[in-house]
mmCIF file of C-alpha atoms in Angstrom:
data_model
loop_
_atom_site.group_PDB
_atom_site.id
_atom_site.type_symbol
_atom_site.label_atom_id
_atom_site.label_comp_id
_atom_site.label_asym_id
_atom_site.label_seq_id
_atom_site.Cartn_x
_atom_site.Cartn_y
_atom_site.Cartn_z
ATOM 1 C CA MET T 1 132.965 57.053 -51.711
ATOM 2 C CA THR T 2 129.577 55.703 -52.772
ATOM 3 C CA SER T 3 127.535 53.008 -51.381
ATOM 4 C CA SER T 4 124.358 51.317 -52.713
ATOM 5 C CA PRO T 5 123.132 48.798 -50.143
ATOM 6 C CA GLU T 6 120.643 46.032 -51.250
ATOM 7 C CA ALA T 7 117.670 45.687 -48.889
ATOM 8 C CA ALA T 8 114.088 44.616 -48.769
ATOM 9 C CA GLY T 9 114.031 43.434 -52.390
ATOM 10 C CA PHE T 10 115.272 46.631 -54.178
ATOM 11 C CA ARG T 11 118.543 48.523 -54.515
ATOM 12 C CA ALA T 12 118.720 51.724 -52.667
ATOM 13 C CA PRO T 13 119.820 54.825 -54.659
ATOM 14 C CA PRO T 14 123.359 56.016 -54.139
ATOM 15 C CA ALA T 15 124.576 58.008 -51.189
ATOM 16 C CA PHE T 16 127.871 59.907 -51.625
ATOM 17 C CA VAL T 17 129.680 60.248 -48.237
ATOM 18 C CA LEU T 18 130.983 63.645 -48.239
ATOM 19 C CA GLU T 19 134.279 64.308 -46.550
ATOM 20 C CA PRO T 20 134.840 68.135 -46.013
ATOM 21 C CA GLY T 21 138.009 69.269 -47.985
ATOM 22 C CA LYS T 22 138.206 66.179 -50.162
ATOM 23 C CA PRO T 23 138.093 66.651 -53.958
ATOM 24 C CA MET T 24 134.729 65.798 -55.469
ATOM 25 C CA PRO T 25 133.994 63.900 -58.788
ATOM 26 C CA ALA T 26 133.282 66.556 -61.467
ATOM 27 C CA ASP T 27 130.062 64.857 -62.371
ATOM 28 C CA LEU T 28 128.650 65.140 -58.930
ATOM 29 C CA ARG T 29 129.194 68.972 -58.635
ATOM 30 C CA GLY T 30 126.769 71.658 -59.847
ATOM 31 C CA ARG T 31 123.622 70.334 -58.285
ATOM 32 C CA VAL T 32 120.734 72.142 -56.665
ATOM 33 C CA LEU T 33 120.854 70.995 -53.065
ATOM 34 C CA ALA T 34 118.001 70.426 -50.617
ATOM 35 C CA LEU T 35 119.470 70.752 -47.155
ATOM 36 C CA GLY T 36 118.309 69.158 -43.963
ATOM 37 C CA ASN T 37 118.177 66.130 -41.641
ATOM 38 C CA PHE T 38 115.232 64.683 -43.408
ATOM 39 C CA ASP T 39 114.423 62.311 -40.539
ATOM 40 C CA GLY T 40 111.046 60.696 -41.473
ATOM 41 C CA VAL T 41 110.975 62.207 -45.106
ATOM 42 C CA HIS T 42 107.500 63.740 -44.302
ATOM 43 C CA ARG T 43 105.293 66.088 -46.227
ATOM 44 C CA GLY T 44 107.314 69.052 -45.330
ATOM 45 C CA HIS T 45 110.389 67.384 -46.631
ATOM 46 C CA ALA T 46 108.513 66.604 -49.932
ATOM 47 C CA GLU T 47 107.791 70.219 -50.268
ATOM 48 C CA LEU T 48 111.614 71.072 -50.080
ATOM 49 C CA ALA T 49 112.239 68.387 -52.790
ATOM 50 C CA ARG T 50 109.547 69.884 -54.889
ATOM 51 C CA VAL T 51 110.977 73.437 -54.679
ATOM 52 C CA ALA T 52 114.442 71.969 -55.218
ATOM 53 C CA GLY T 53 113.203 70.161 -58.406
ATOM 54 C CA GLU T 54 111.706 73.365 -59.817
ATOM 55 C CA MET T 55 115.013 75.294 -59.203
ATOM 56 C CA ALA T 56 117.062 72.486 -60.802
ATOM 57 C CA ALA T 57 114.805 72.596 -63.946
ATOM 58 C CA GLN T 58 115.271 76.351 -64.116
ATOM 59 C CA GLN T 59 119.003 76.071 -63.616
ATOM 60 C CA GLY T 60 119.412 73.213 -66.150
ATOM 61 C CA ALA T 61 120.740 71.051 -63.286
ATOM 62 C CA GLN T 62 119.903 68.097 -61.237
ATOM 63 C CA ALA T 63 118.506 68.124 -57.700
ATOM 64 C CA ALA T 64 120.134 66.259 -54.863
ATOM 65 C CA ALA T 65 119.859 66.189 -51.042
ATOM 66 C CA LEU T 66 122.546 67.089 -48.531
ATOM 67 C CA THR T 67 121.881 65.525 -45.134
ATOM 68 C CA PHE T 68 123.781 64.438 -41.965
ATOM 69 C CA GLU T 69 124.460 61.064 -40.321
ATOM 70 C CA PRO T 70 124.097 60.304 -37.496
ATOM 71 C CA HIS T 71 121.385 62.666 -36.326
ATOM 72 C CA PRO T 72 123.128 65.726 -34.581
ATOM 73 C CA ARG T 73 121.388 65.127 -31.456
ATOM 74 C CA THR T 74 122.836 61.675 -31.140
ATOM 75 C CA VAL T 75 126.330 63.341 -31.224
ATOM 76 C CA PHE T 76 125.554 66.082 -28.659
ATOM 77 C CA ARG T 77 123.290 64.098 -26.311
ATOM 78 C CA PRO T 78 124.162 60.451 -26.769
ATOM 79 C CA ASP T 79 122.489 59.667 -23.479
ATOM 80 C CA GLN T 80 119.210 60.857 -25.054
ATOM 81 C CA PRO T 81 119.319 59.490 -28.598
ATOM 82 C CA VAL T 82 116.669 60.762 -30.817
ATOM 83 C CA PHE T 83 113.832 58.291 -31.996
ATOM 84 C CA ARG T 84 114.973 57.977 -35.562
ATOM 85 C CA LEU T 85 112.077 57.564 -37.924
ATOM 86 C CA THR T 86 114.204 56.647 -41.007
ATOM 87 C CA PRO T 87 117.727 55.343 -40.687
ATOM 88 C CA GLU T 88 120.030 56.366 -43.483
ATOM 89 C CA PRO T 89 119.246 53.617 -46.250
ATOM 90 C CA ILE T 90 115.499 54.155 -45.922
ATOM 91 C CA LYS T 91 115.802 57.950 -45.839
ATOM 92 C CA VAL T 92 118.088 57.888 -48.969
ATOM 93 C CA ALA T 93 115.482 55.759 -50.815
ATOM 94 C CA LEU T 94 112.579 57.870 -49.766
ATOM 95 C CA LEU T 95 114.332 61.025 -50.907
ATOM 96 C CA ALA T 96 115.160 59.436 -54.287
ATOM 97 C CA GLY T 97 111.324 58.768 -54.568
ATOM 98 C CA LEU T 98 110.800 62.487 -54.273
ATOM 99 C CA GLY T 99 113.172 63.271 -57.148
ATOM 100 C CA LEU T 100 116.291 63.777 -55.034
ATOM 101 C CA SER T 101 118.066 60.869 -56.878
ATOM 102 C CA LEU T 102 121.436 61.351 -54.997
ATOM 103 C CA SER T 103 122.091 62.192 -51.393
ATOM 104 C CA PHE T 104 125.387 63.682 -50.181
ATOM 105 C CA VAL T 105 125.662 62.331 -46.645
ATOM 106 C CA VAL T 106 127.899 64.513 -44.262
ATOM 107 C CA PRO T 107 129.375 62.234 -41.457
ATOM 108 C CA PHE T 108 128.337 64.397 -38.541
ATOM 109 C CA ASP T 109 130.550 64.597 -35.576
ATOM 110 C CA ARG T 110 131.952 67.398 -33.335
ATOM 111 C CA ALA T 111 134.550 68.374 -35.866
ATOM 112 C CA VAL T 112 131.917 68.998 -38.517
ATOM 113 C CA ALA T 113 129.772 70.655 -35.829
ATOM 114 C CA GLY T 114 132.672 73.084 -35.228
ATOM 115 C CA ILE T 115 133.010 74.285 -38.855
ATOM 116 C CA PRO T 116 132.046 78.113 -38.906
ATOM 117 C CA ALA T 117 128.882 78.729 -40.745
ATOM 118 C CA GLU T 118 130.722 80.915 -43.311
ATOM 119 C CA ALA T 119 133.178 78.043 -44.101
ATOM 120 C CA PHE T 120 130.211 75.666 -44.432
ATOM 121 C CA VAL T 121 128.736 77.765 -47.062
ATOM 122 C CA ASP T 122 131.867 78.979 -48.814
ATOM 123 C CA ASP T 123 134.033 75.870 -48.748
ATOM 124 C CA LEU T 124 131.608 73.078 -48.631
ATOM 125 C CA LEU T 125 128.390 74.117 -50.336
ATOM 126 C CA LEU T 126 129.858 76.478 -52.860
ATOM 127 C CA GLY T 127 133.428 75.317 -53.177
ATOM 128 C CA GLN T 128 133.477 71.528 -52.810
ATOM 129 C CA LEU T 129 130.074 70.782 -54.053
ATOM 130 C CA GLY T 130 129.696 73.760 -56.548
ATOM 131 C CA ALA T 131 126.001 74.053 -55.812
ATOM 132 C CA ALA T 132 123.907 75.552 -58.515
ATOM 133 C CA GLY T 133 121.297 76.420 -55.995
ATOM 134 C CA LEU T 134 120.243 75.831 -52.436
ATOM 135 C CA VAL T 135 116.782 75.074 -50.753
ATOM 136 C CA CYS T 136 116.339 74.854 -47.017
ATOM 137 C CA GLY T 137 113.559 75.039 -44.425
ATOM 138 C CA TYR T 138 112.695 78.217 -42.478
ATOM 139 C CA ASP T 139 114.235 76.720 -39.410
ATOM 140 C CA PHE T 140 117.490 75.203 -40.868
ATOM 141 C CA HIS T 141 120.563 76.151 -38.799
ATOM 142 C CA PHE T 142 124.130 75.119 -39.322
ATOM 143 C CA GLY T 143 127.715 75.714 -38.508
ATOM 144 C CA LYS T 144 129.516 76.250 -35.257
ATOM 145 C CA GLY T 145 127.128 77.209 -32.490
ATOM 146 C CA ARG T 146 124.251 76.870 -35.091
ATOM 147 C CA THR T 147 125.001 80.491 -36.032
ATOM 148 C CA GLY T 148 124.138 79.742 -39.756
ATOM 149 C CA SER T 149 120.522 80.766 -40.663
ATOM 150 C CA PRO T 150 118.517 80.756 -43.747
ATOM 151 C CA GLU T 151 118.969 84.629 -43.945
ATOM 152 C CA MET T 152 122.625 84.215 -43.695
ATOM 153 C CA LEU T 153 122.755 81.413 -46.415
ATOM 154 C CA GLN T 154 120.633 83.724 -48.687
ATOM 155 C CA ALA T 155 123.078 86.624 -48.206
ATOM 156 C CA ARG T 156 126.252 84.731 -48.503
ATOM 157 C CA ALA T 157 125.269 82.382 -51.439
ATOM 158 C CA GLY T 158 123.381 85.163 -53.159
ATOM 159 C CA HIS T 159 126.493 87.381 -53.150
ATOM 160 C CA ALA T 160 128.094 84.560 -55.071
ATOM 161 C CA GLY T 161 125.203 84.532 -57.546
ATOM 162 C CA ILE T 162 123.701 81.327 -56.234
ATOM 163 C CA PRO T 163 119.990 81.264 -55.841
ATOM 164 C CA VAL T 164 118.547 80.187 -52.371
ATOM 165 C CA ALA T 165 114.918 79.300 -51.756
ATOM 166 C CA VAL T 166 113.642 79.295 -48.162
ATOM 167 C CA VAL T 167 110.576 77.123 -47.690
ATOM 168 C CA PRO T 168 108.154 78.467 -45.048
ATOM 169 C CA PRO T 169 106.444 76.221 -42.393
ATOM 170 C CA PHE T 170 104.473 73.570 -44.145
ATOM 171 C CA ALA T 171 101.018 72.557 -42.991
ATOM 172 C CA PHE T 172 98.796 69.702 -43.859
ATOM 173 C CA GLN T 173 95.093 70.082 -43.153
ATOM 174 C CA GLY T 174 95.840 73.197 -41.097
ATOM 175 C CA GLU T 175 98.500 71.371 -38.927
ATOM 176 C CA PRO T 176 102.166 72.064 -39.065
ATOM 177 C CA VAL T 177 104.220 69.102 -40.151
ATOM 178 C CA SER T 178 107.506 68.132 -38.483
ATOM 179 C CA SER T 179 109.481 65.103 -37.497
ATOM 180 C CA THR T 180 108.882 65.823 -33.696
ATOM 181 C CA LEU T 181 105.140 65.580 -34.312
ATOM 182 C CA VAL T 182 105.468 62.278 -36.181
ATOM 183 C CA ARG T 183 107.481 60.863 -33.228
ATOM 184 C CA THR T 184 104.971 62.052 -30.815
ATOM 185 C CA ALA T 185 102.211 60.438 -32.718
ATOM 186 C CA LEU T 186 104.000 57.057 -32.741
ATOM 187 C CA GLU T 187 104.922 57.254 -28.997
ATOM 188 C CA ALA T 188 101.118 57.556 -28.545
ATOM 189 C CA GLY T 189 100.289 54.795 -30.908
ATOM 190 C CA ASP T 190 98.400 57.244 -33.147
ATOM 191 C CA ILE T 191 99.263 55.444 -36.495
ATOM 192 C CA GLY T 192 96.751 57.298 -38.422
ATOM 193 C CA HIS T 193 98.043 60.780 -37.349
ATOM 194 C CA ALA T 194 101.758 59.675 -38.076
ATOM 195 C CA GLU T 195 100.685 58.558 -41.613
ATOM 196 C CA ALA T 196 98.784 61.789 -42.274
ATOM 197 C CA LEU T 197 101.848 63.832 -41.431
ATOM 198 C CA LEU T 198 104.282 61.511 -43.390
ATOM 199 C CA GLY T 199 102.042 61.170 -46.395
ATOM 200 C CA ARG T 200 102.690 57.383 -46.330
ATOM 201 C CA PRO T 201 102.676 54.608 -43.787
ATOM 202 C CA TRP T 202 105.495 54.577 -41.360
ATOM 203 C CA PHE T 203 107.605 51.466 -41.636
ATOM 204 C CA VAL T 204 110.705 49.606 -40.067
ATOM 205 C CA ARG T 205 113.291 47.502 -41.659
ATOM 206 C CA GLY T 206 115.137 44.543 -40.109
ATOM 207 C CA GLU T 207 116.372 41.057 -40.350
ATOM 208 C CA ILE T 208 114.135 38.223 -39.146
ATOM 209 C CA ALA T 209 115.692 36.446 -36.229
ATOM 210 C CA HIS T 210 114.949 33.214 -34.380
ATOM 211 C CA GLY T 211 112.778 33.629 -31.365
ATOM 212 C CA ASP T 212 111.650 31.448 -28.347
ATOM 213 C CA LYS T 213 108.972 29.641 -30.623
ATOM 214 C CA ARG T 214 106.089 30.394 -28.191
ATOM 215 C CA GLY T 215 103.992 31.788 -31.070
ATOM 216 C CA ARG T 216 104.368 28.585 -32.949
ATOM 217 C CA ASP T 217 103.159 26.612 -29.962
ATOM 218 C CA LEU T 218 100.204 28.786 -29.581
ATOM 219 C CA GLY T 219 99.292 28.557 -33.258
ATOM 220 C CA TYR T 220 100.576 31.960 -34.241
ATOM 221 C CA PRO T 221 104.202 31.593 -35.519
ATOM 222 C CA THR T 222 105.726 34.940 -35.690
ATOM 223 C CA ALA T 223 108.604 36.641 -37.576
ATOM 224 C CA ASN T 224 110.728 38.455 -34.934
ATOM 225 C CA MET T 225 112.717 41.585 -35.359
ATOM 226 C CA HIS T 226 114.803 43.646 -32.870
ATOM 227 C CA LEU T 227 114.080 47.423 -33.592
ATOM 228 C CA ALA T 228 116.624 50.105 -32.915
ATOM 229 C CA HIS T 229 117.234 50.858 -29.222
ATOM 230 C CA ASP T 230 116.061 54.422 -29.779
ATOM 231 C CA CYS T 231 112.518 53.301 -31.005
ATOM 232 C CA ARG T 232 109.874 54.600 -28.829
ATOM 233 C CA LEU T 233 106.808 53.312 -30.641
ATOM 234 C CA ARG T 234 104.000 52.565 -28.172
ATOM 235 C CA PHE T 235 103.999 49.057 -26.854
ATOM 236 C CA GLY T 236 100.884 47.210 -28.159
ATOM 237 C CA ILE T 237 99.198 45.288 -30.979
ATOM 238 C CA TYR T 238 99.065 46.587 -34.463
ATOM 239 C CA ALA T 239 97.514 45.799 -37.874
ATOM 240 C CA VAL T 240 100.626 45.738 -40.298
ATOM 241 C CA ARG T 241 101.795 44.793 -43.665
ATOM 242 C CA MET T 242 105.075 43.039 -44.241
ATOM 243 C CA LYS T 243 107.149 43.285 -47.392
ATOM 244 C CA ILE T 244 108.497 39.782 -48.212
ATOM 245 C CA ASP T 245 110.527 39.369 -51.425
ATOM 246 C CA GLY T 246 108.983 42.617 -52.788
ATOM 247 C CA VAL T 247 105.339 41.660 -52.034
ATOM 248 C CA TRP T 248 103.333 43.299 -49.177
ATOM 249 C CA ARG T 249 101.310 40.871 -46.982
ATOM 250 C CA ASP T 250 98.872 41.456 -44.350
ATOM 251 C CA GLY T 251 99.471 40.585 -40.696
ATOM 252 C CA VAL T 252 99.207 41.408 -37.152
ATOM 253 C CA ALA T 253 102.032 42.350 -34.939
ATOM 254 C CA SER T 254 102.960 42.806 -31.224
ATOM 255 C CA PHE T 255 105.677 45.296 -30.170
ATOM 256 C CA GLY T 256 106.663 45.215 -26.512
ATOM 257 C CA SER T 257 108.227 43.222 -23.720
ATOM 258 C CA ARG T 258 105.791 40.317 -23.555
ATOM 259 C CA PRO T 259 104.555 40.813 -19.895
ATOM 260 C CA THR T 260 102.756 37.458 -20.067
ATOM 261 C CA PHE T 261 105.980 35.706 -20.412
ATOM 262 C CA ASP T 262 109.189 37.475 -19.494
ATOM 263 C CA ASN T 263 109.069 41.368 -19.668
ATOM 264 C CA GLY T 264 112.123 41.101 -21.801
ATOM 265 C CA ALA T 265 113.772 43.464 -24.155
ATOM 266 C CA PRO T 266 111.397 45.047 -26.635
ATOM 267 C CA LYS T 267 110.773 43.034 -29.680
ATOM 268 C CA LEU T 268 108.479 43.248 -32.859
ATOM 269 C CA GLU T 269 106.669 39.919 -33.460
ATOM 270 C CA THR T 270 104.724 39.666 -36.584
ATOM 271 C CA PHE T 271 102.179 37.023 -37.587
ATOM 272 C CA VAL T 272 101.727 37.127 -41.417
ATOM 273 C CA PHE T 273 98.347 35.918 -42.480
ATOM 274 C CA ASP T 274 98.143 32.987 -44.662
ATOM 275 C CA PHE T 275 101.856 32.539 -45.163
ATOM 276 C CA SER T 276 104.013 29.515 -44.350
ATOM 277 C CA GLY T 277 107.456 30.356 -45.843
ATOM 278 C CA ASP T 278 110.789 30.418 -44.087
ATOM 279 C CA LEU T 279 111.660 34.092 -43.214
ATOM 280 C CA TYR T 280 114.711 33.528 -40.990
ATOM 281 C CA GLY T 281 117.589 35.787 -42.156
ATOM 282 C CA LYS T 282 115.455 37.738 -44.592
ATOM 283 C CA THR T 283 115.440 41.542 -44.540
ATOM 284 C CA VAL T 284 111.880 42.727 -44.566
ATOM 285 C CA ASP T 285 109.955 45.902 -44.162
ATOM 286 C CA VAL T 286 106.990 46.140 -41.638
ATOM 287 C CA ALA T 287 104.532 48.987 -42.249
ATOM 288 C CA PHE T 288 102.064 49.979 -39.443
ATOM 289 C CA VAL T 289 98.505 50.535 -40.496
ATOM 290 C CA ALA T 290 96.458 50.813 -37.227
ATOM 291 C CA PHE T 291 96.840 50.501 -33.504
ATOM 292 C CA LEU T 292 94.609 47.821 -32.072
ATOM 293 C CA ARG T 293 95.211 47.788 -28.288
ATOM 294 C CA GLY T 294 97.908 48.323 -25.659
ATOM 295 C CA GLU T 295 100.171 45.438 -24.401
ATOM 296 C CA ALA T 296 98.548 43.462 -21.675
ATOM 297 C CA LYS T 297 99.389 40.644 -19.318
ATOM 298 C CA PHE T 298 97.066 37.491 -19.344
ATOM 299 C CA ASP T 299 96.465 35.094 -16.520
ATOM 300 C CA SER T 300 96.283 32.102 -18.817
ATOM 301 C CA LEU T 301 97.406 30.894 -22.277
ATOM 302 C CA ASP T 302 93.807 30.207 -23.202
ATOM 303 C CA ALA T 303 92.877 33.815 -22.453
ATOM 304 C CA LEU T 304 95.951 35.118 -24.527
ATOM 305 C CA VAL T 305 95.061 32.856 -27.500
ATOM 306 C CA ALA T 306 91.323 34.063 -27.425
ATOM 307 C CA GLN T 307 92.623 37.606 -27.501
ATOM 308 C CA MET T 308 95.083 36.838 -30.321
ATOM 309 C CA ASP T 309 92.092 35.318 -32.265
ATOM 310 C CA ALA T 310 90.256 38.673 -31.683
ATOM 311 C CA ASP T 311 93.235 40.723 -32.718
ATOM 312 C CA SER T 312 93.775 38.842 -35.866
ATOM 313 C CA ALA T 313 90.206 39.119 -36.851
ATOM 314 C CA LYS T 314 90.075 42.903 -36.221
ATOM 315 C CA ALA T 315 93.387 43.278 -38.057
ATOM 316 C CA ARG T 316 91.967 41.472 -41.025
ATOM 317 C CA GLY T 317 88.936 43.719 -41.226
ATOM 318 C CA ILE T 318 90.939 46.865 -41.058
ATOM 319 C CA LEU T 319 93.345 45.816 -43.666
ATOM 320 C CA ALA T 320 90.712 44.673 -46.048
ATOM 321 C CA ALA T 321 89.219 48.141 -45.887
ATOM 322 C CA THR T 322 92.458 49.836 -46.097
ATOM 323 C CA PRO T 323 94.005 50.244 -49.621
ATOM 324 C CA ALA T 324 97.655 49.658 -49.978
ATOM 325 C CA PHE T 325 99.686 52.815 -50.101
ATOM 326 C CA LEU T 326 103.224 51.752 -49.591
ATOM 327 C CA PRO T 327 106.722 52.713 -50.742
#
C-alpha cells in the first residue's frame, strides 16, 4: 500500500509499506536500496544516499531507501522511547531530497525482529524486493538477535551476484556524525552543533492548537504546538523560523513548562514577527536557528514582558544575520 500525506504546504513523496512475504508490484522491484533507520537524515545518511545513487547509475536502476517504523528501540524499550528527530513523513521527504525518491517502510515489530538475518536477505531484500544493489553503513545490523552484519550482507548478497557497498564512519569537520550526537546536541540546546551534524536546521511539524491566550494578553500572541512526548529538546527560548503556507517567517519561540504560570505539560509557543493571520488548525514547520536562554520563572508579568522584548530583539538580530537554509 502506498501513502502520500499532504503536510506543510507540499506533498510528501510516496512511502511503500512493505509487508514481508506479500507480492510486490513489478515496477517497484529492482532498485538499489540504501538500508537504515535514517532518523534525523543527517550528513552520514546523505553519504549513504550518494553512494546508492552512484551504484544505481552504474546498474541502470533507481535508488530507494529501506527503513523501519517505528524506531526499533520503541518496540524493545517502550518505557524509554527514543527521541525521534524525524517522524516518518519528514524522514521520507528528506530522503527524497537526497535522491531516494521512494522509501520502502518495514512496519517494525517483534515478529519482524525475529526474522533470521539470512531470511531477511534472501526472502525480503533479494526475493521480495529484487534488489539490484545494497548500500548500508558500517554499523548496520539486522535480523534475529541482530546477527546480520555488513560483512554477512556482502557475503550473502554477493554470492547471488548483487553488489553491496558498506559506507565507513562519516565525519564532518573531523567529528563523527550520528543521530545520537544530534540528539545530545538538541538536549543541550546546542542548535548550531545539531545543524552542523544534520547539514540543515532541525525542525518539527505540528498542528497549531488553541492555547490559554496569555500571550495575546501580554502583547505576544503565540502559535501553540504540542510536540511528541519523546521530544527532549532543552527547555528554553529560541530564535526560529515558521513555515506558513509554504513561506518561512521569522519568530521567537518558547519550549517548556511555563514555570511563571503553571509548570504544565511541555509545549512549543511561537511568536511570529509581523504576522497577524489565523493559524489555528494549520500544519506548520518550526525550524530552530539559535538558543537564546534557558526557561526561567519571573516574579511579575512586567519582568516577563521586559524579558520577552529583549528575547524578540535578540532573535530578530540573529535571524537577520542568518541566511535561510531550509528544506
